CSV table of C-alpha atoms in Angstrom, one decimal:
chain,number,residue,atom,x,y,z
A,111,ASN,CA,1.7,-23.7,-2.4
A,112,ALA,CA,-0.9,-22.5,-4.8
A,113,GLY,CA,-0.2,-19.1,-6.4
A,114,VAL,CA,1.8,-17.2,-9.0
A,115,THR,CA,5.4,-18.1,-9.6
A,116,GLN,CA,7.8,-15.7,-11.4
A,117,THR,CA,11.3,-16.4,-12.7
A,118,PRO,CA,13.9,-15.0,-12.4
A,119,LYS,CA,13.8,-13.0,-9.2
A,120,PHE,CA,16.7,-10.8,-10.2
A,121,GLN,CA,18.3,-9.9,-13.5
A,122,VAL,CA,20.8,-7.4,-14.8
A,123,LEU,CA,20.9,-6.8,-18.5
A,124,LYS,CA,23.0,-4.6,-20.8
A,125,THR,CA,21.3,-2.1,-23.0
A,126,GLY,CA,20.1,-3.9,-26.2
A,127,GLN,CA,20.0,-7.4,-24.7
A,128,SER,CA,16.8,-9.4,-24.7
A,129,MET,CA,15.2,-11.6,-22.1
A,130,THR,CA,12.0,-13.3,-21.2
A,131,LEU,CA,10.3,-13.1,-17.8
A,132,GLN,CA,8.4,-16.2,-17.0
A,133,CYS,CA,5.1,-16.4,-15.0
A,134,ALA,CA,3.0,-19.5,-14.1
A,135,GLN,CA,-0.1,-19.8,-12.1
A,136,ASP,CA,-1.7,-23.0,-10.7
A,137,MET,CA,-5.2,-21.6,-9.8
A,138,ASN,CA,-6.8,-22.3,-13.1
A,139,HIS,CA,-7.5,-18.6,-13.7
A,140,ASN,CA,-8.4,-17.4,-17.1
A,141,SER,CA,-6.9,-13.9,-16.9
A,142,MET,CA,-3.3,-13.0,-16.3
A,143,TYR,CA,-1.5,-9.7,-16.2
A,144,TRP,CA,2.0,-8.1,-16.3
A,145,TYR,CA,2.6,-4.9,-14.3
A,146,ARG,CA,5.7,-2.8,-13.7
A,147,GLN,CA,6.3,-0.9,-10.5
A,148,ASP,CA,8.5,2.2,-10.3
A,149,PRO,CA,9.1,4.4,-7.3
A,150,GLY,CA,6.2,6.8,-6.7
A,151,MET,CA,4.3,5.4,-9.7
A,152,GLY,CA,2.3,2.6,-8.2
A,153,LEU,CA,1.7,-0.4,-10.5
A,154,ARG,CA,1.1,0.1,-14.2
A,155,LEU,CA,-0.3,-2.5,-16.5
A,156,ILE,CA,1.9,-3.5,-19.4
A,157,TYR,CA,-0.1,-6.3,-21.0
A,158,TYR,CA,-2.9,-8.7,-20.0
A,159,SER,CA,-4.4,-11.9,-21.3
A,160,ALA,CA,-8.2,-12.3,-20.6
A,161,SER,CA,-8.0,-15.9,-21.6
A,162,GLU,CA,-5.8,-18.5,-23.2
A,163,GLY,CA,-5.0,-17.4,-26.8
A,164,THR,CA,-5.7,-13.7,-26.3
A,165,THR,CA,-3.5,-10.8,-25.3
A,166,ASP,CA,-4.0,-7.1,-25.2
A,167,LYS,CA,-2.1,-3.9,-24.4
A,168,GLY,CA,-2.3,-2.1,-21.1
A,169,GLU,CA,-1.1,1.3,-20.1
A,170,VAL,CA,2.6,1.0,-20.9
A,171,PRO,CA,3.1,-1.7,-23.6
A,172,ASN,CA,5.9,-0.1,-25.6
A,173,GLY,CA,9.1,-2.1,-25.7
A,174,TYR,CA,7.4,-5.3,-24.5
A,175,ASN,CA,5.8,-8.4,-26.1
A,176,VAL,CA,3.9,-11.2,-24.4
A,177,SER,CA,2.9,-14.8,-25.0
A,178,ARG,CA,0.1,-16.7,-23.4
A,179,LEU,CA,1.6,-20.1,-23.9
A,180,ASN,CA,-1.2,-22.0,-22.2
A,181,LYS,CA,-3.7,-21.4,-19.5
A,182,ARG,CA,-1.0,-21.6,-16.8
A,183,GLU,CA,1.8,-19.5,-18.4
A,184,PHE,CA,2.1,-15.9,-19.5
A,185,SER,CA,5.6,-14.6,-20.4
A,186,LEU,CA,6.9,-11.1,-20.9
A,187,ARG,CA,9.7,-10.4,-23.4
A,188,LEU,CA,12.0,-7.5,-23.7
A,189,GLU,CA,13.4,-7.6,-27.2
A,190,SER,CA,16.0,-4.8,-26.8
A,191,ALA,CA,16.3,-3.7,-23.2
A,192,ALA,CA,16.7,0.0,-22.4
A,193,PRO,CA,17.6,1.7,-19.1
A,194,SER,CA,14.0,3.0,-18.9
A,195,GLN,CA,12.9,-0.6,-18.4
A,196,THR,CA,14.7,-0.9,-15.1
A,197,SER,CA,11.9,-1.7,-12.8
A,198,VAL,CA,10.2,-4.4,-10.7
A,199,TYR,CA,7.9,-6.6,-12.8
A,200,PHE,CA,4.9,-8.3,-11.3
A,201,CYS,CA,2.7,-11.0,-12.8
A,202,ALA,CA,-0.8,-11.4,-11.5
A,203,SER,CA,-3.5,-13.9,-11.9
A,204,TYR,CA,-7.2,-12.9,-12.1
A,205,GLY,CA,-6.0,-9.5,-10.9
A,206,TYR,CA,-6.1,-10.6,-7.3
A,207,THR,CA,-3.0,-12.8,-6.8
A,208,PHE,CA,0.5,-11.4,-7.5
A,209,GLY,CA,3.8,-13.1,-7.8
A,210,SER,CA,6.8,-12.0,-5.8
A,211,GLY,CA,8.3,-10.0,-8.7
A,212,THR,CA,11.3,-9.8,-10.9
A,213,ARG,CA,13.8,-7.1,-10.2
A,214,LEU,CA,15.3,-6.0,-13.5
A,215,THR,CA,18.2,-3.6,-13.9
A,216,VAL,CA,19.3,-2.5,-17.4
A,217,VAL,CA,22.7,-0.9,-17.5
B,236,GLY,CA,-7.3,7.3,-18.8
B,237,GLN,CA,-8.7,6.5,-15.4
B,238,GLN,CA,-6.8,7.9,-12.4
B,239,LEU,CA,-6.8,7.1,-8.8
B,240,ASN,CA,-5.6,9.6,-6.2
B,241,GLN,CA,-4.5,7.9,-3.0
B,242,SER,CA,-3.7,9.9,0.1
B,243,PRO,CA,-1.8,10.4,2.2
B,244,GLN,CA,1.4,9.4,0.4
B,245,SER,CA,3.1,8.4,3.7
B,246,MET,CA,2.2,8.2,7.3
B,247,PHE,CA,4.4,7.9,10.4
B,248,ILE,CA,2.4,6.8,13.5
B,249,GLN,CA,2.9,5.4,16.9
B,250,GLU,CA,2.0,1.8,17.7
B,251,GLY,CA,-1.6,1.5,18.9
B,252,GLU,CA,-2.8,4.5,16.9
B,253,ASP,CA,-5.6,4.2,14.3
B,254,VAL,CA,-4.8,4.9,10.6
B,255,SER,CA,-7.0,6.1,7.8
B,256,MET,CA,-6.3,6.4,4.1
B,257,ASN,CA,-8.4,6.9,1.1
B,258,CYS,CA,-8.6,6.8,-2.7
B,259,THR,CA,-10.6,8.9,-5.1
B,260,SER,CA,-11.3,8.2,-8.7
B,261,SER,CA,-12.0,10.5,-11.7
B,262,SER,CA,-14.7,8.0,-12.8
B,263,ILE,CA,-17.0,5.4,-11.3
B,264,PHE,CA,-15.6,2.1,-10.2
B,265,ASN,CA,-17.7,-0.9,-9.4
B,266,THR,CA,-14.9,-2.9,-7.7
B,267,TRP,CA,-12.5,-1.5,-5.1
B,268,LEU,CA,-9.6,-3.5,-3.8
B,269,TRP,CA,-7.1,-2.8,-1.1
B,270,TYR,CA,-3.6,-4.4,-1.1
B,271,LYS,CA,-0.6,-4.4,1.2
B,272,GLN,CA,2.9,-4.8,-0.1
B,273,ASP,CA,5.8,-5.8,2.2
B,274,PRO,CA,9.4,-5.0,1.1
B,275,GLY,CA,10.6,-7.3,-1.6
B,276,GLU,CA,7.2,-8.9,-2.1
B,277,GLY,CA,4.2,-8.6,-4.4
B,278,PRO,CA,1.0,-6.9,-3.3
B,279,VAL,CA,-1.3,-9.1,-1.2
B,280,LEU,CA,-5.1,-8.6,-1.4
B,281,LEU,CA,-6.5,-7.4,2.0
B,282,ILE,CA,-10.1,-6.5,1.2
B,283,ALA,CA,-12.4,-6.6,-1.9
B,284,LEU,CA,-15.5,-4.4,-2.2
B,285,TYR,CA,-18.2,-4.9,-4.8
B,286,LYS,CA,-21.2,-2.8,-3.8
B,287,ALA,CA,-21.6,1.0,-3.2
B,288,GLY,CA,-21.9,1.7,0.5
B,289,GLU,CA,-20.4,-1.7,1.5
B,290,LEU,CA,-18.4,-1.9,4.7
B,291,THR,CA,-16.1,-4.9,5.0
B,292,SER,CA,-13.7,-5.9,7.8
B,293,ASN,CA,-10.7,-8.2,7.9
B,294,GLY,CA,-9.4,-8.3,11.4
B,295,ARG,CA,-8.2,-4.8,12.4
B,296,LEU,CA,-8.8,-3.6,8.9
B,297,THR,CA,-12.0,-2.0,7.7
B,298,ALA,CA,-12.7,-0.8,4.2
B,299,GLN,CA,-15.6,1.1,2.7
B,300,PHE,CA,-16.9,1.5,-0.8
B,301,GLY,CA,-18.0,5.1,-1.2
B,302,ILE,CA,-21.7,5.7,-2.1
B,303,THR,CA,-20.7,7.8,-5.0
B,304,ARG,CA,-18.6,4.9,-6.3
B,305,LYS,CA,-15.7,7.3,-6.9
B,306,ASP,CA,-14.0,6.7,-3.6
B,307,SER,CA,-12.9,4.1,-1.0
B,308,PHE,CA,-11.5,4.2,2.5
B,309,LEU,CA,-9.2,1.9,4.5
B,310,ASN,CA,-8.9,2.1,8.3
B,311,ILE,CA,-6.5,0.2,10.4
B,312,SER,CA,-7.2,0.1,14.1
B,313,ALA,CA,-4.7,-0.3,16.9
B,314,SER,CA,-1.7,-0.4,14.6
B,315,ILE,CA,1.2,-2.8,15.3
B,316,PRO,CA,4.7,-2.9,13.9
B,317,SER,CA,3.9,-5.6,11.4
B,318,ASP,CA,1.4,-3.2,9.7
B,319,VAL,CA,4.4,-1.4,8.2
B,320,GLY,CA,4.4,-1.5,4.4
B,321,ILE,CA,2.8,0.1,1.4
B,322,TYR,CA,-0.9,0.1,1.0
B,323,PHE,CA,-2.4,0.3,-2.4
B,324,CYS,CA,-6.0,0.9,-3.5
B,325,ALA,CA,-7.1,-0.4,-6.9
B,326,GLY,CA,-10.3,-0.1,-8.8
B,327,HIS,CA,-12.1,-1.5,-11.8
B,328,PRO,CA,-15.2,-0.2,-13.6
B,329,ASN,CA,-16.7,-3.7,-14.0
B,330,SER,CA,-18.4,-5.6,-11.2
B,331,GLY,CA,-17.7,-9.1,-12.4
B,332,GLY,CA,-16.1,-11.2,-15.1
B,333,SER,CA,-12.6,-12.5,-15.5
B,334,ASN,CA,-11.0,-9.4,-17.0
B,335,TYR,CA,-9.8,-7.2,-14.2
B,336,LYS,CA,-7.8,-4.4,-15.7
B,337,LEU,CA,-7.1,-2.7,-12.4
B,338,THR,CA,-6.1,0.9,-12.0
B,339,PHE,CA,-3.8,1.3,-9.0
B,340,GLY,CA,-3.3,4.3,-6.7
B,341,LYS,CA,0.3,5.3,-6.1
B,342,GLY,CA,0.3,3.8,-2.6
B,343,THR,CA,0.5,5.0,1.1
B,344,LEU,CA,3.7,4.2,2.9
B,345,LEU,CA,2.9,3.3,6.5
B,346,THR,CA,5.6,3.4,9.2
B,347,VAL,CA,4.8,2.3,12.7
B,348,ASN,CA,7.0,3.4,15.6
B,349,PRO,CA,7.0,0.8,18.4
């Protein structure tokens, strides 16, 4: 099925560990986005990529890095995870189509 | 930065009732979107609005783009149990292009009692 695929679906990290969240879309969209969702906060933009080869900060970029590997893939990296990064992370394509999320817990 | 105030925060209704929710912005938006999120899933786009005053329907859902361009409304008619979920509004100051840095409301949690 066409859409946005995120991996992994669940992850538990210890404080200080690093990990990369993967996202891929097969709709040939130029723009891709990473959001985090916390209870009562709605969705907040972490980083976005308007097109292949470009990335830019969103509302809450601290503690994250991103890579737009090619037109299909946009990854989010936590270099040194902190408990405040416990959240549900969503990748979106063109702003309209969302993946099913990665549920991350940092202990 | 831009802010969206979405209300109500939650609603508990009986099956068959109509539902209304709205979003207001501190600045002008030229694109308004309404999403629904089911538990454990990502948001799914319900309706997109691109023109002030526009009224668009999707089945039992109707959304309107406010004429001031600072608000939008979503109505659900004759609610059914599967309408349960969180409804989000989102907006963008641009009317086109590939860069949609959306600002989201905090959501309306809808519960439908059969």
